[in-house]
Tab-separated table of C-alpha atoms and ligand atoms in Angstrom:
chain	number	residue	atom	x	y	z
U	563	MET	CA	-11.955	-26.728	11.599
U	564	LYS	CA	-10.359	-26.893	15.170
U	565	PHE	CA	-9.206	-23.825	16.707
U	566	ASN	CA	-7.049	-23.920	20.103
U	567	LEU	CA	-6.613	-20.498	21.589
U	568	VAL	CA	-4.688	-19.317	23.837
U	569	THR	CA	-5.863	-16.736	26.010
U	570	LEU	CA	-4.957	-15.430	29.188
U	571	PHE	CA	-8.908	-13.968	29.147
U	572	PRO	CA	-11.154	-17.110	27.959
U	573	GLU	CA	-13.902	-14.950	28.802
U	574	PHE	CA	-13.421	-13.056	26.601
U	575	PHE	CA	-14.815	-15.355	23.327
U	576	ASP	CA	-17.918	-15.971	25.061
U	577	SER	CA	-20.222	-13.962	23.093
U	578	PRO	CA	-18.385	-13.825	19.618
U	579	LEU	CA	-18.025	-17.280	19.277
U	580	SER	CA	-21.933	-18.466	20.312
U	581	HIS	CA	-23.806	-15.572	18.074
U	582	GLY	CA	-25.052	-15.929	14.748
U	583	LEU	CA	-23.271	-17.467	12.212
U	584	MET	CA	-21.416	-18.590	14.236
U	585	GLY	CA	-23.127	-19.857	16.875
U	586	LYS	CA	-24.881	-22.071	14.210
U	587	ALA	CA	-21.766	-23.280	12.812
U	588	VAL	CA	-20.008	-24.040	16.409
U	589	GLU	CA	-23.755	-26.740	16.624
U	590	ASN	CA	-23.432	-27.691	13.285
U	591	ASP	CA	-19.973	-28.626	14.263
U	592	ILE	CA	-18.402	-27.019	10.923
U	593	VAL	CA	-15.662	-24.908	14.072
U	594	SER	CA	-14.857	-26.572	17.377
U	595	PHE	CA	-12.870	-23.740	19.656
U	596	ASN	CA	-10.768	-25.602	22.391
U	597	LEU	CA	-9.757	-22.849	24.817
U	598	VAL	CA	-6.822	-22.835	27.331
U	599	ASP	CA	-5.511	-20.472	29.211
U	600	PRO	CA	-2.244	-20.058	30.780
U	601	ARG	CA	-2.840	-19.382	33.749
U	602	SER	CA	-3.700	-22.941	34.410
U	603	TYR	CA	-0.233	-23.755	33.822
U	604	THR	CA	1.352	-22.418	36.506
U	605	GLN	CA	3.486	-23.750	39.172
U	606	ASP	CA	3.427	-20.439	41.482
U	607	ARG	CA	1.531	-20.334	44.037
U	608	HIS	CA	0.508	-16.969	42.933
U	609	SER	CA	-0.010	-18.803	39.168
U	610	SER	CA	2.377	-15.778	37.748
U	611	VAL	CA	1.990	-15.103	33.988
U	612	ASP	CA	4.046	-12.109	33.629
U	613	ASP	CA	7.123	-9.859	34.987
U	614	ARG	CA	9.046	-6.484	34.576
U	615	PRO	CA	10.814	-6.609	31.232
U	616	TYR	CA	14.752	-6.886	31.970
U	617	GLY	CA	16.298	-3.567	31.271
U	618	GLY	CA	13.031	-1.462	33.070
U	619	GLY	CA	10.852	0.069	30.865
U	620	PRO	CA	6.442	0.574	31.189
U	621	GLY	CA	4.382	-3.285	31.400
U	622	MET	CA	4.598	-6.646	32.118
U	623	VAL	CA	5.742	-9.068	29.551
U	624	MET	CA	4.100	-12.993	29.317
U	625	PHE	CA	6.669	-15.881	30.560
U	626	VAL	CA	7.023	-18.078	28.029
U	627	ASP	CA	6.663	-21.239	30.575
U	628	PRO	CA	2.892	-21.191	31.011
U	629	ILE	CA	2.577	-20.912	27.518
U	630	ALA	CA	4.903	-23.978	26.658
U	631	ARG	CA	2.768	-26.397	29.295
U	632	ALA	CA	-0.631	-25.171	27.895
U	633	LEU	CA	0.919	-26.243	24.475
U	634	ASP	CA	2.732	-29.652	25.163
U	635	GLU	CA	-0.989	-30.297	26.551
U	636	LEU	CA	-2.687	-29.732	23.246
U	637	ASP	CA	0.526	-32.234	22.168
U	638	ILE	CA	2.591	-29.029	20.217
U	639	LYS	CA	6.832	-28.996	21.365
U	640	PRO	CA	9.108	-26.587	20.930
U	641	THR	CA	11.331	-27.299	17.535
U	642	ILE	CA	14.630	-26.957	18.559
U	643	LYS	CA	13.680	-30.482	21.089
U	644	GLY	CA	12.520	-32.406	18.482
U	645	GLY	CA	10.405	-30.172	16.091
U	646	ILE	CA	6.856	-30.553	16.207
U	647	GLY	CA	5.401	-33.726	15.057
U	648	ARG	CA	3.027	-32.844	12.643
U	649	LYS	CA	2.815	-29.517	10.362
U	650	ARG	CA	0.458	-27.484	12.361
U	651	ARG	CA	-0.144	-23.949	12.149
U	652	LEU	CA	0.782	-21.864	15.336
U	653	ILE	CA	0.312	-18.443	15.003
U	654	MET	CA	0.874	-15.297	17.050
U	655	LEU	CA	-1.135	-12.185	16.647
U	656	SER	CA	1.017	-9.539	16.865
U	657	PRO	CA	1.594	-5.737	15.444
U	658	ARG	CA	5.284	-6.820	13.166
U	659	GLY	CA	3.352	-10.330	11.863
U	660	LYS	CA	2.587	-10.405	8.405
U	661	GLN	CA	-1.209	-8.769	7.464
U	662	LEU	CA	-4.233	-10.510	7.556
U	663	SER	CA	-5.030	-11.166	4.007
U	664	GLN	CA	-7.959	-12.971	1.835
U	665	ALA	CA	-5.596	-14.991	0.747
U	666	LEU	CA	-4.263	-15.558	3.884
U	667	ALA	CA	-7.602	-16.832	5.558
U	668	ARG	CA	-8.124	-18.545	2.619
U	669	GLU	CA	-4.798	-20.504	3.258
U	670	LEU	CA	-6.397	-21.522	6.473
U	671	ALA	CA	-9.335	-22.455	5.254
U	672	GLU	CA	-7.632	-25.630	4.307
U	673	GLU	CA	-6.119	-26.553	7.129
U	674	ASP	CA	-7.899	-28.860	10.466
U	675	GLU	CA	-6.514	-27.491	12.819
U	676	VAL	CA	-4.541	-23.798	14.202
U	677	THR	CA	-3.430	-22.417	17.075
U	678	LEU	CA	-3.529	-19.218	18.293
U	679	VAL	CA	-1.738	-17.531	20.930
U	680	CYS	CA	-2.966	-14.692	21.997
U	681	GLY	CA	-0.392	-12.122	23.893
U	682	ARG	CA	-1.174	-9.300	26.319
U	683	TYR	CA	0.356	-6.645	28.249
U	684	GLU	CA	3.704	-5.640	26.614
U	685	GLY	CA	4.061	-9.232	24.724
U	686	ILE	CA	5.683	-12.679	24.987
U	687	ASP	CA	9.012	-13.523	26.458
U	688	ALA	CA	11.057	-13.204	23.099
U	689	ARG	CA	12.399	-16.608	23.472
U	690	PHE	CA	9.479	-18.424	22.768
U	691	GLU	CA	9.759	-17.786	19.332
U	692	ASP	CA	12.699	-18.709	19.016
U	693	LEU	CA	11.407	-22.493	20.789
U	694	TYR	CA	8.463	-22.156	18.338
U	695	PRO	CA	7.898	-22.502	14.993
U	696	VAL	CA	5.096	-19.342	15.003
U	697	GLU	CA	3.672	-17.519	12.084
U	698	CYS	CA	2.826	-14.048	13.351
U	699	VAL	CA	0.352	-12.528	11.858
U	700	SER	CA	-1.375	-8.435	12.295
U	701	VAL	CA	-4.663	-7.457	12.153
U	702	GLY	CA	-3.328	-3.477	11.306
U	703	ASP	CA	-0.659	-0.796	11.989
U	704	PHE	CA	-2.324	0.154	15.646
U	705	VAL	CA	-1.673	-1.578	18.460
U	706	LEU	CA	-4.990	-3.346	20.965
U	707	ASN	CA	-4.747	-3.987	24.378
U	708	GLY	CA	-4.211	-7.317	23.498
U	709	GLY	CA	-4.601	-11.103	20.544
U	710	GLU	CA	-7.424	-12.104	21.591
U	711	ALA	CA	-9.784	-9.058	19.052
U	712	GLY	CA	-7.393	-9.973	16.467
U	713	ALA	CA	-8.006	-13.687	17.106
U	714	LEU	CA	-11.453	-13.198	16.451
U	715	CYS	CA	-10.791	-11.245	13.181
U	716	LEU	CA	-8.561	-13.908	12.209
U	717	ILE	CA	-11.503	-16.767	13.209
U	718	GLU	CA	-14.159	-14.993	11.335
U	719	ALA	CA	-12.522	-14.302	7.869
U	720	VAL	CA	-11.196	-18.268	7.721
U	721	SER	CA	-14.701	-19.524	9.161
U	722	ARG	CA	-16.798	-18.436	6.387
U	723	LEU	CA	-14.795	-19.464	3.605
U	724	LEU	CA	-15.424	-23.258	5.231
U	725	PRO	CA	-18.244	-25.149	2.795
U	726	GLY	CA	-21.370	-24.695	5.224
U	727	PHE	CA	-20.428	-21.427	7.101
U	728	MET	CA	-22.464	-19.376	4.296
U	729	GLY	CA	-26.613	-19.989	3.661
U	730	HIS	CA	-24.979	-19.454	0.043
U	731	ALA	CA	-22.060	-21.031	-1.008
U	732	GLU	CA	-20.739	-18.508	-3.456
U	733	SER	CA	-22.003	-15.780	-0.527
U	734	GLY	CA	-17.670	-16.206	-0.223
U	735	THR	CA	-16.384	-15.827	-3.759
U	736	GLU	CA	-17.791	-12.928	-5.151
U	737	GLU	CA	-17.268	-10.388	-1.714
U	738	SER	CA	-14.803	-8.527	-1.541
U	739	PHE	CA	-10.770	-9.695	-2.151
U	740	SER	CA	-11.985	-12.566	-3.296
U	741	SER	CA	-11.694	-11.879	-7.274
U	742	GLY	CA	-8.667	-9.277	-6.143
U	743	LEU	CA	-10.938	-6.172	-6.117
U	744	LEU	CA	-13.344	-4.385	-3.852
U	745	GLU	CA	-17.020	-5.931	-3.753
U	746	TYR	CA	-19.792	-3.556	-5.533
U	747	PRO	CA	-22.483	-1.873	-3.233
U	748	HIS	CA	-26.281	-3.459	-2.654
U	749	TYR	CA	-29.144	-2.289	-2.101
U	750	THR	CA	-32.943	-3.400	-1.111
U	751	ARG	CA	-36.034	-2.081	-0.631
U	752	PRO	CA	-37.713	0.451	-0.474
U	753	ALA	CA	-36.879	0.850	-4.068
U	754	GLU	CA	-36.475	5.015	-3.664
U	755	TYR	CA	-35.137	6.631	-0.572
U	756	GLU	CA	-34.718	10.347	0.423
U	757	GLY	CA	-35.003	10.037	-3.263
U	758	LEU	CA	-32.777	7.857	-3.896
U	759	LYS	CA	-32.911	5.437	-6.440
U	760	VAL	CA	-31.729	1.889	-6.723
U	761	PRO	CA	-30.494	1.953	-9.895
U	762	GLU	CA	-32.201	1.010	-12.452
U	763	VAL	CA	-30.767	-2.139	-13.663
U	764	LEU	CA	-30.834	-4.084	-10.935
U	765	SER	CA	-35.472	-4.750	-11.416
U	766	SER	CA	-34.227	-5.512	-14.792
U	767	GLY	CA	-33.532	-9.070	-14.468
U	768	ASN	CA	-31.830	-9.346	-16.870
U	769	HIS	CA	-28.471	-11.529	-15.128
U	770	ALA	CA	-26.037	-11.147	-17.713
U	771	VAL	CA	-26.345	-6.775	-17.796
U	772	ILE	CA	-26.815	-6.641	-13.415
U	773	GLU	CA	-23.445	-9.101	-13.756
U	774	LYS	CA	-21.486	-6.111	-16.531
U	775	TRP	CA	-22.815	-3.747	-13.771
U	776	ARG	CA	-21.557	-5.356	-10.771
U	777	ARG	CA	-17.973	-5.642	-12.063
U	778	GLU	CA	-18.441	-1.784	-13.419
U	779	ARG	CA	-18.552	-1.274	-10.325
U	780	SER	CA	-16.490	-3.490	-8.627
U	781	LEU	CA	-13.301	-1.981	-10.832
U	782	GLU	CA	-14.648	1.832	-9.660
U	783	VAL	CA	-14.852	0.551	-6.268
U	784	THR	CA	-11.731	-0.332	-6.681
U	785	LEU	CA	-10.119	2.430	-8.770
U	786	GLU	CA	-11.100	4.821	-6.392
U	787	ALA	CA	-10.629	3.485	-2.345
U	788	ARG	CA	-7.790	1.289	-3.473
U	789	PRO	CA	-6.041	0.773	-6.677
U	790	GLU	CA	-2.349	-0.201	-5.588
U	791	ILE	CA	-4.595	-3.486	-5.708
U	792	LEU	CA	-5.931	-3.621	-8.834
U	793	SER	CA	-1.926	-4.641	-9.827
U	794	GLU	CA	-2.284	-8.016	-7.613
U	795	ALA	CA	-6.020	-8.954	-9.386
U	796	ASP	CA	-5.388	-11.994	-11.068
U	797	ASP	CA	-8.639	-11.992	-13.619
U	798	LEU	CA	-8.723	-9.081	-15.254
U	799	THR	CA	-9.623	-9.068	-18.288
U	800	LYS	CA	-9.762	-6.864	-21.322
U	801	ASP	CA	-13.482	-5.728	-20.884
U	802	ASP	CA	-12.212	-4.890	-17.347
U	803	VAL	CA	-8.822	-2.940	-18.451
U	804	LEU	CA	-10.933	-1.012	-21.469
U	805	HIS	CA	-13.697	-0.081	-18.603
U	806	LEU	CA	-10.886	0.682	-16.208
U	807	ARG	CA	-9.287	2.635	-18.475
U	808	LYS	CA	-12.409	4.890	-19.586
U	809	THR	CA	-13.215	5.381	-15.897
U	810	PRO	CA	-12.245	8.656	-14.705
U	811	ARG	CA	-9.897	9.031	-12.250
U	812	ASN	CA	-8.182	11.736	-9.333
U	813	ARG	CA	-4.682	12.391	-10.891
U	814	LEU	CA	-2.641	13.717	-9.050
U	815	GLY	CA	-0.436	14.244	-11.879
U	816	ARG	CA	-2.234	17.557	-13.120
U	817	ASN	CA	-0.490	19.050	-10.166
U	818	LEU	CA	2.626	18.016	-11.177
U	819	SER	CA	5.273	19.587	-12.972
U	820	MET	CA	8.747	18.319	-13.242
U	821	ALA	CA	11.812	20.669	-13.769
U	822	LEU	CA	15.664	19.874	-15.409
U	823	VAL	CA	18.303	22.362	-14.280
U	824	HIS	CA	21.132	22.788	-15.870
U	825	TYR	CA	22.086	25.663	-14.537
U	826	PRO	CA	22.722	25.865	-11.369
U	827	VAL	CA	24.283	23.291	-10.141
U	828	LEU	CA	27.230	22.029	-8.960
U	829	ASN	CA	30.782	20.566	-10.628
U	830	LYS	CA	32.725	17.559	-9.336
U	831	PHE	CA	34.255	20.502	-7.273
U	832	GLY	CA	31.286	21.757	-5.535
U	833	GLU	CA	32.026	25.072	-7.616
U	834	LYS	CA	28.807	25.716	-9.256
U	835	THR	CA	28.392	25.502	-13.050
U	836	ALA	CA	26.410	25.184	-16.579
U	837	VAL	CA	25.450	22.111	-17.609
U	838	SER	CA	25.097	21.242	-21.874
U	839	LEU	CA	21.398	19.790	-22.415
U	840	THR	CA	21.262	16.571	-23.400
U	841	ASN	CA	18.609	15.045	-26.001
U	842	LEU	CA	18.039	11.100	-24.293
U	843	ASP	CA	16.857	13.444	-21.047
U	844	ILE	CA	14.973	15.699	-22.202
U	845	HIS	CA	13.015	11.983	-24.506
U	846	ASP	CA	12.959	10.078	-21.387
U	847	MET	CA	11.620	13.410	-19.482
U	848	SER	CA	8.760	13.548	-21.296
U	849	ARG	CA	7.342	9.989	-21.866
U	850	VAL	CA	7.245	10.311	-18.169
U	851	SER	CA	5.758	12.902	-17.852
U	852	ARG	CA	2.824	12.146	-20.832
U	853	SER	CA	2.578	8.711	-18.977
U	854	TYR	CA	2.042	9.903	-15.669
U	855	SER	CA	-0.316	12.754	-16.667
U	856	LEU	CA	1.819	15.751	-15.264
U	857	ALA	CA	0.782	19.574	-15.502
U	858	GLY	CA	4.677	20.223	-17.854
U	859	LEU	CA	7.956	19.528	-18.207
U	860	TYR	CA	10.505	22.433	-18.403
U	861	ALA	CA	13.872	22.294	-19.400
U	862	VAL	CA	15.858	24.967	-17.320
U	863	THR	CA	18.964	27.337	-18.732
U	864	PRO	CA	19.919	30.718	-19.506
U	865	ILE	CA	22.064	30.272	-22.634
U	866	GLU	CA	21.088	31.049	-25.651
U	867	ASP	CA	22.703	28.218	-27.906
U	868	GLN	CA	21.118	25.735	-26.134
U	869	LYS	CA	18.163	27.126	-25.879
U	870	ARG	CA	18.179	27.426	-28.847
U	871	LEU	CA	19.474	23.558	-30.021
U	872	ALA	CA	16.250	22.750	-27.183
U	873	ASP	CA	13.384	24.283	-29.000
U	874	LYS	CA	15.009	23.136	-32.384
U	875	LEU	CA	14.591	19.376	-30.979
U	876	ILE	CA	11.157	19.940	-30.024
U	877	SER	CA	9.899	21.398	-32.812
U	878	HIS	CA	11.319	18.343	-34.953
U	879	TRP	CA	9.922	15.751	-33.093
U	880	THR	CA	6.386	18.141	-32.098
U	881	GLU	CA	5.602	19.075	-36.045
U	882	GLY	CA	8.580	18.151	-38.042
U	883	ALA	CA	9.617	15.138	-39.426
U	884	GLY	CA	9.749	13.866	-36.453
U	885	SER	CA	6.366	13.715	-35.503
U	886	ARG	CA	5.106	12.415	-38.270
U	887	PHE	CA	7.492	9.424	-37.717
U	888	ASN	CA	6.931	9.220	-34.362
U	889	PRO	CA	3.362	10.335	-33.633
U	890	ASP	CA	3.955	9.076	-29.329
U	891	ARG	CA	7.047	10.986	-29.383
U	892	ALA	CA	5.265	14.056	-30.314
U	893	GLU	CA	2.559	13.374	-28.210
U	894	ALA	CA	5.862	13.015	-25.094
U	895	LEU	CA	7.539	15.994	-26.021
U	896	LYS	CA	4.499	18.906	-26.433
U	897	THR	CA	4.670	19.015	-22.757
U	898	VAL	CA	8.251	20.501	-22.558
U	899	GLN	CA	9.187	24.058	-22.071
U	900	VAL	CA	12.800	25.597	-22.488
U	901	LYS	CA	13.129	28.135	-19.844
U	902	ASN	CA	15.564	30.743	-18.714
U	903	SER	CA	15.314	30.012	-14.814
U	904	LEU	CA	13.420	28.570	-11.763
U	905	GLU	CA	11.589	32.155	-11.229
U	906	ASP	CA	10.535	31.441	-15.060
U	907	VAL	CA	9.019	28.372	-14.338
U	908	ILE	CA	7.311	29.057	-11.492
U	909	ASP	CA	5.888	32.880	-12.818
U	910	ASN	CA	4.203	30.231	-15.607
U	911	ILE	CA	2.897	28.077	-13.604
U	912	GLU	CA	1.319	30.115	-11.107
U	913	ARG	CA	-0.278	32.139	-14.299
U	914	GLU	CA	-1.231	28.111	-15.673
U	915	SER	CA	-2.607	27.131	-12.565
U	916	GLY	CA	-3.777	30.391	-10.767
U	917	LYS	CA	-1.654	29.246	-7.163
U	918	ARG	CA	2.314	29.261	-7.101
U	919	PRO	CA	3.300	25.472	-6.970
U	920	VAL	CA	5.161	24.600	-3.740
U	921	ILE	CA	8.234	23.633	-4.575
U	922	VAL	CA	10.069	19.636	-4.257
U	923	THR	CA	13.854	19.048	-4.456
U	924	THR	CA	15.578	16.140	-5.931
U	925	SER	CA	19.365	14.972	-4.669
U	926	ALA	CA	20.908	11.671	-4.231
U	927	ARG	CA	22.934	13.123	-1.725
U	928	GLY	CA	22.287	15.242	1.367
U	929	ALA	CA	19.019	15.245	4.214
U	930	GLY	CA	16.389	14.953	1.998
U	931	THR	CA	13.600	13.838	4.539
U	932	LEU	CA	10.664	15.166	2.817
U	933	ILE	CA	8.054	11.623	1.629
U	934	PRO	CA	6.086	10.491	-0.760
U	935	GLY	CA	2.519	10.889	1.145
U	936	GLN	CA	3.396	14.744	2.407
U	937	VAL	CA	4.100	15.177	-1.613
U	938	ARG	CA	0.808	13.822	-2.339
U	939	GLN	CA	-1.424	15.852	0.239
U	940	TRP	CA	0.662	18.462	-1.711
U	941	LEU	CA	-0.696	17.358	-4.409
U	942	GLU	CA	-4.273	16.974	-3.181
U	943	GLU	CA	-4.336	21.165	-3.192
U	944	SER	CA	-1.746	22.498	-5.365
U	945	PRO	CA	0.388	22.732	-7.948
U	946	VAL	CA	3.958	20.992	-6.940
U	947	LEU	CA	7.109	21.796	-8.251
U	948	LEU	CA	9.677	18.493	-9.357
U	949	VAL	CA	13.563	19.746	-9.668
U	950	PHE	CA	15.871	17.966	-10.642
U	951	GLY	CA	19.308	18.711	-11.100
U	952	THR	CA	22.242	17.874	-13.658
U	953	GLY	CA	25.844	17.684	-13.059
U	954	HIS	CA	26.351	17.222	-8.981
U	955	GLY	CA	22.921	18.065	-8.361
U	956	LEU	CA	21.345	21.246	-7.790
U	957	ALA	CA	22.595	24.312	-6.451
U	958	PRO	CA	22.434	25.094	-2.701
U	959	GLU	CA	20.423	28.395	-3.891
U	960	VAL	CA	18.172	26.585	-5.636
U	961	LEU	CA	18.021	24.076	-2.847
U	962	GLU	CA	16.928	27.325	-0.644
U	963	MET	CA	13.995	28.245	-2.496
U	964	ALA	CA	11.823	24.827	-2.164
U	965	VAL	CA	10.061	23.089	1.100
U	966	GLY	CA	12.523	20.925	1.016
U	967	SER	CA	13.882	18.239	-0.017
U	968	LEU	CA	12.687	14.319	-0.625
U	969	ARG	CA	14.383	11.452	0.866
U	970	PRO	CA	17.141	9.595	-1.536
U	971	ILE	CA	16.047	7.006	-4.532
U	972	ARG	CA	18.248	3.940	-1.849
U	973	PHE	CA	19.168	6.386	1.446
U	974	MET	CA	19.982	3.409	2.991
U	975	ASP	CA	22.369	2.083	0.751
U	976	GLY	CA	26.182	3.351	-0.358
U	977	TYR	CA	25.640	3.359	-3.851
U	978	ASN	CA	22.796	5.474	-5.401
U	979	HIS	CA	24.377	6.734	-8.728
U	980	LEU	CA	21.276	7.278	-11.469
U	981	SER	CA	21.424	9.127	-13.737
U	982	VAL	CA	18.361	11.693	-13.690
U	983	ARG	CA	16.337	9.843	-16.023
U	984	SER	CA	16.243	6.796	-13.847
U	985	ALA	CA	15.575	9.375	-10.906
U	986	VAL	CA	13.062	11.204	-12.786
U	987	ALA	CA	10.852	7.479	-13.722
U	988	ILE	CA	11.131	6.000	-10.326
U	989	THR	CA	10.602	9.202	-7.860
U	990	VAL	CA	7.603	10.343	-10.277
U	991	ASP	CA	6.192	5.970	-10.080
U	992	ARG	CA	6.351	7.211	-5.905
U	993	LEU	CA	3.793	9.953	-6.357
U	994	LEU	CA	2.156	8.693	-8.575
U	995	GLY	CA	1.876	5.282	-9.263
U	996	ASP	CA	-0.586	2.923	-9.115
U	997	ALA	CA	0.562	0.310	-6.931
U	998	TRP	CA	1.358	2.481	-3.563
A	1037	SAM	C1	-0.424	-4.033	24.109
A	1037	SAM	S1	-0.219	-4.736	22.899
A	1037	SAM	C2	1.652	-4.884	23.256
A	1037	SAM	C3	2.347	-4.366	21.883
A	1037	SAM	C4	3.815	-3.855	21.804
A	1037	SAM	N1	4.517	-4.071	22.911
A	1037	SAM	C5	4.484	-3.158	20.451
A	1037	SAM	O1	4.393	-2.223	21.032
A	1037	SAM	O2	4.741	-4.028	19.047
A	1037	SAM	C6	0.145	-6.930	23.371
A	1037	SAM	C7	-0.416	-7.478	22.469
A	1037	SAM	O3	-1.961	-8.144	21.415
A	1037	SAM	C8	-1.615	-8.641	20.242
A	1037	SAM	N2	-2.197	-6.983	19.011
A	1037	SAM	C9	-2.000	-6.203	19.308
A	1037	SAM	N3	-2.734	-4.620	18.183
A	1037	SAM	C10	-2.038	-5.990	17.235
A	1037	SAM	C11	-2.144	-5.740	15.899
A	1037	SAM	N4	-2.721	-5.596	15.808
A	1037	SAM	N5	-1.948	-6.923	15.669
A	1037	SAM	C12	-2.576	-8.505	15.864
A	1037	SAM	N6	-2.236	-8.355	17.369
A	1037	SAM	C13	-1.491	-7.418	17.976
A	1037	SAM	C14	-0.611	-8.637	20.294
A	1037	SAM	O4	-0.975	-10.389	21.369
A	1037	SAM	C15	-0.103	-8.209	21.423
A	1037	SAM	O5	1.075	-9.334	22.303
């Protein structure tokens, strides 16, 4: 496989491309590198490759022309001048590109030739991307001095998937991300170090047992470190799923309670009012509460006949005929308590957990600015009470009790009129879902 590297600093690549496995792969013709310096293609006396940005501001911007001439030498032409003859991958390293991944590395390893353009300074004049069919690739959400270090990451990730690059053909298929999971832990001699022993099973010589042990550790490591990639893992077996279910997890939901406030809320004229309890709200919210293992769900109303109604509903499903008819529903409704006021809810959480909860409100409108990541951080250390309103939303006095309000769901769109049940499900999944 051939890599063309368009770079103002060809010497940057000297050492990394000539040592270790990469050096061997070059010697064995598994991979080759063609370094092209745009400075060699400049046409002015000073060999200029950049200039100050239009509109002012710091830094310098790279000219398109020397890069275009360098690409012409590689027989890569601008698309608007007739297109590039063959389909060849032209990649520019850029912080706003799609993220480099094992899947992309696998895809590129199928190519015969890949051209990597490395930016420097503030980057390349934007017209470069108008002219050429460039794919932008990022190596992470941070800014490097230039594309060279990113290009090296890409080159290594791709090259080690090429046949013959690694000693053992299977090394590449067993590694992290190859099956959508992170890799299991490895050990080598000595058998005991600083009192820490190598797991016995690894010396058992029983390959089936070792394989099972490794698969289980791999699942556990992934669940702990990167739970979101599990939802993309394509070869999870029934046994894998059973193992994941048994694996203890850091369940942030244990610290999260929800309250559905029926008073004080606003009516459509913005006046303070009380709203009746709804069977459907209590049922659906309790099912979310149970599914995400929340600390509890509170229905807040000071109206006596509403409280009686709620108690009747809950006991029908948790103790009465409903519990025998549908035990799953009983499990969900057991998480519900009815309280007079939000103050009573807060006192209850404080009594049960020993800590006063952080209060976070929700609203479809308004100036909510809290993001789920911030609430997750609080959940690590403290109980959090997430407050939802009925009617036309929570009254100002409730909003004032909170540290802040979550940013509304679909805050960038004109229409976001969700039922409170939908808003609850979406919000809780954003806070606690496995795929964040
Ligand atoms: C100093 S950076 C320019 C950053 C640019 N002004 C910005 O804020 O997005 C110079 C060059 O480094 C490369 N680069 C920087 N960070 C990168 C990253 N995370 N992934 C890939 N390339 C990166 C790009 O080629 C970029 O043009």
